């Protein structure tokens, strides 16, 4: 969908962030959510997608498990 332009990385990221907002109070899955950084990276990914400079995961939001040192 990203490659075809059916959805943008920004739209996808906003949807994921919305889901986090709705569910995290109950699930407590996220220690830190970097909403602003995620949206900036999504904008950069959209530019890469338009330019054809992508990898298979370009534009897809990701979470890092809490057992990783960040």
mmCIF file of C-alpha atoms in Angstrom:
data_model
loop_
_atom_site.group_PDB
_atom_site.id
_atom_site.type_symbol
_atom_site.label_atom_id
_atom_site.label_comp_id
_atom_site.label_asym_id
_atom_site.label_seq_id
_atom_site.Cartn_x
_atom_site.Cartn_y
_atom_site.Cartn_z
ATOM 1 C CA UNK A 1 0.000 0.000 0.000
ATOM 2 C CA UNK A 2 2.883 2.362 0.744
ATOM 3 C CA UNK A 3 4.597 1.690 -2.575
ATOM 4 C CA UNK A 4 1.332 2.077 -4.482
ATOM 5 C CA UNK A 5 0.554 5.354 -2.715
ATOM 6 C CA UNK A 6 -2.685 3.996 -1.246
ATOM 7 C CA UNK A 7 -1.529 5.196 2.176
ATOM 8 C CA UNK A 8 1.340 7.396 3.293
ATOM 9 C CA UNK A 9 3.797 6.588 6.035
ATOM 10 C CA UNK A 10 2.523 9.636 7.929
ATOM 11 C CA UNK A 11 -1.066 8.322 7.778
ATOM 12 C CA UNK A 12 0.070 4.858 8.879
ATOM 13 C CA UNK A 13 2.146 6.285 11.728
ATOM 14 C CA UNK A 14 -0.735 8.473 12.917
ATOM 15 C CA UNK A 15 -2.977 5.391 12.934
ATOM 16 C CA UNK A 16 -0.450 3.439 15.021
ATOM 17 C CA UNK A 17 -0.043 6.357 17.443
ATOM 18 C CA UNK A 18 -3.825 6.608 17.750
ATOM 19 C CA UNK A 19 -4.031 2.910 18.567
ATOM 20 C CA UNK A 20 -1.328 3.340 21.220
ATOM 21 C CA UNK A 21 -3.261 6.253 22.756
ATOM 22 C CA UNK A 22 -6.452 4.200 22.890
ATOM 23 C CA UNK A 23 -4.992 0.955 24.233
ATOM 24 C CA UNK A 24 -1.875 1.685 26.274
ATOM 25 C CA UNK A 25 -3.713 2.785 29.421
ATOM 26 C CA UNK A 26 -5.018 -0.782 29.634
ATOM 27 C CA UNK A 27 -2.075 -2.746 28.224
ATOM 28 C CA UNK A 28 0.921 -0.677 29.442
ATOM 29 C CA UNK A 29 2.964 -1.938 26.502
ATOM 30 C CA UNK A 30 4.996 1.204 25.872
ATOM 31 C CA UNK A 31 7.502 2.864 28.204
ATOM 32 C CA UNK A 32 8.269 5.753 25.852
ATOM 33 C CA UNK A 33 6.370 6.959 22.788
ATOM 34 C CA UNK A 34 8.250 9.454 20.618
ATOM 35 C CA UNK A 35 5.333 10.820 18.631
ATOM 36 C CA UNK A 36 7.091 13.858 17.159
ATOM 37 C CA UNK A 37 10.168 11.871 16.095
ATOM 38 C CA UNK A 38 7.981 9.145 14.605
ATOM 39 C CA UNK A 39 6.071 11.646 12.484
ATOM 40 C CA UNK A 40 9.287 13.326 11.316
ATOM 41 C CA UNK A 41 10.715 9.957 10.309
ATOM 42 C CA UNK A 42 7.460 9.106 8.540
ATOM 43 C CA UNK A 43 7.698 12.320 6.511
ATOM 44 C CA UNK A 44 11.269 11.422 5.539
ATOM 45 C CA UNK A 45 10.135 7.907 4.594
ATOM 46 C CA UNK A 46 7.382 9.330 2.377
ATOM 47 C CA UNK A 47 10.002 11.376 0.514
ATOM 48 C CA UNK A 48 12.154 8.262 0.034
ATOM 49 C CA UNK A 49 9.161 6.275 -1.216
ATOM 50 C CA UNK A 50 8.288 8.975 -3.754
ATOM 51 C CA UNK A 51 11.917 9.007 -4.920
ATOM 52 C CA UNK A 52 11.975 5.205 -5.212
ATOM 53 C CA UNK A 53 14.784 4.936 -2.662
ATOM 54 C CA UNK A 54 13.355 2.255 -0.374
ATOM 55 C CA UNK A 55 13.983 -0.963 1.486
ATOM 56 C CA UNK A 56 11.203 -3.468 2.230
ATOM 57 C CA UNK A 57 10.473 -1.796 5.600
ATOM 58 C CA UNK A 58 10.669 1.872 4.545
ATOM 59 C CA UNK A 59 7.743 3.773 6.035
ATOM 60 C CA UNK A 60 6.528 1.051 8.375
ATOM 61 C CA UNK A 61 6.338 2.114 12.047
ATOM 62 C CA UNK A 62 8.241 -0.082 14.510
ATOM 63 C CA UNK A 63 8.487 -0.524 18.266
ATOM 64 C CA UNK A 64 11.576 -1.556 20.174
ATOM 65 C CA UNK A 65 11.137 -4.151 22.889
ATOM 66 C CA UNK A 66 11.961 -2.885 26.385
ATOM 67 C CA UNK A 67 14.803 -5.365 26.755
ATOM 68 C CA UNK A 68 16.836 -3.341 24.232
ATOM 69 C CA UNK A 69 19.208 -0.645 25.401
ATOM 70 C CA UNK A 70 18.201 2.572 23.642
#
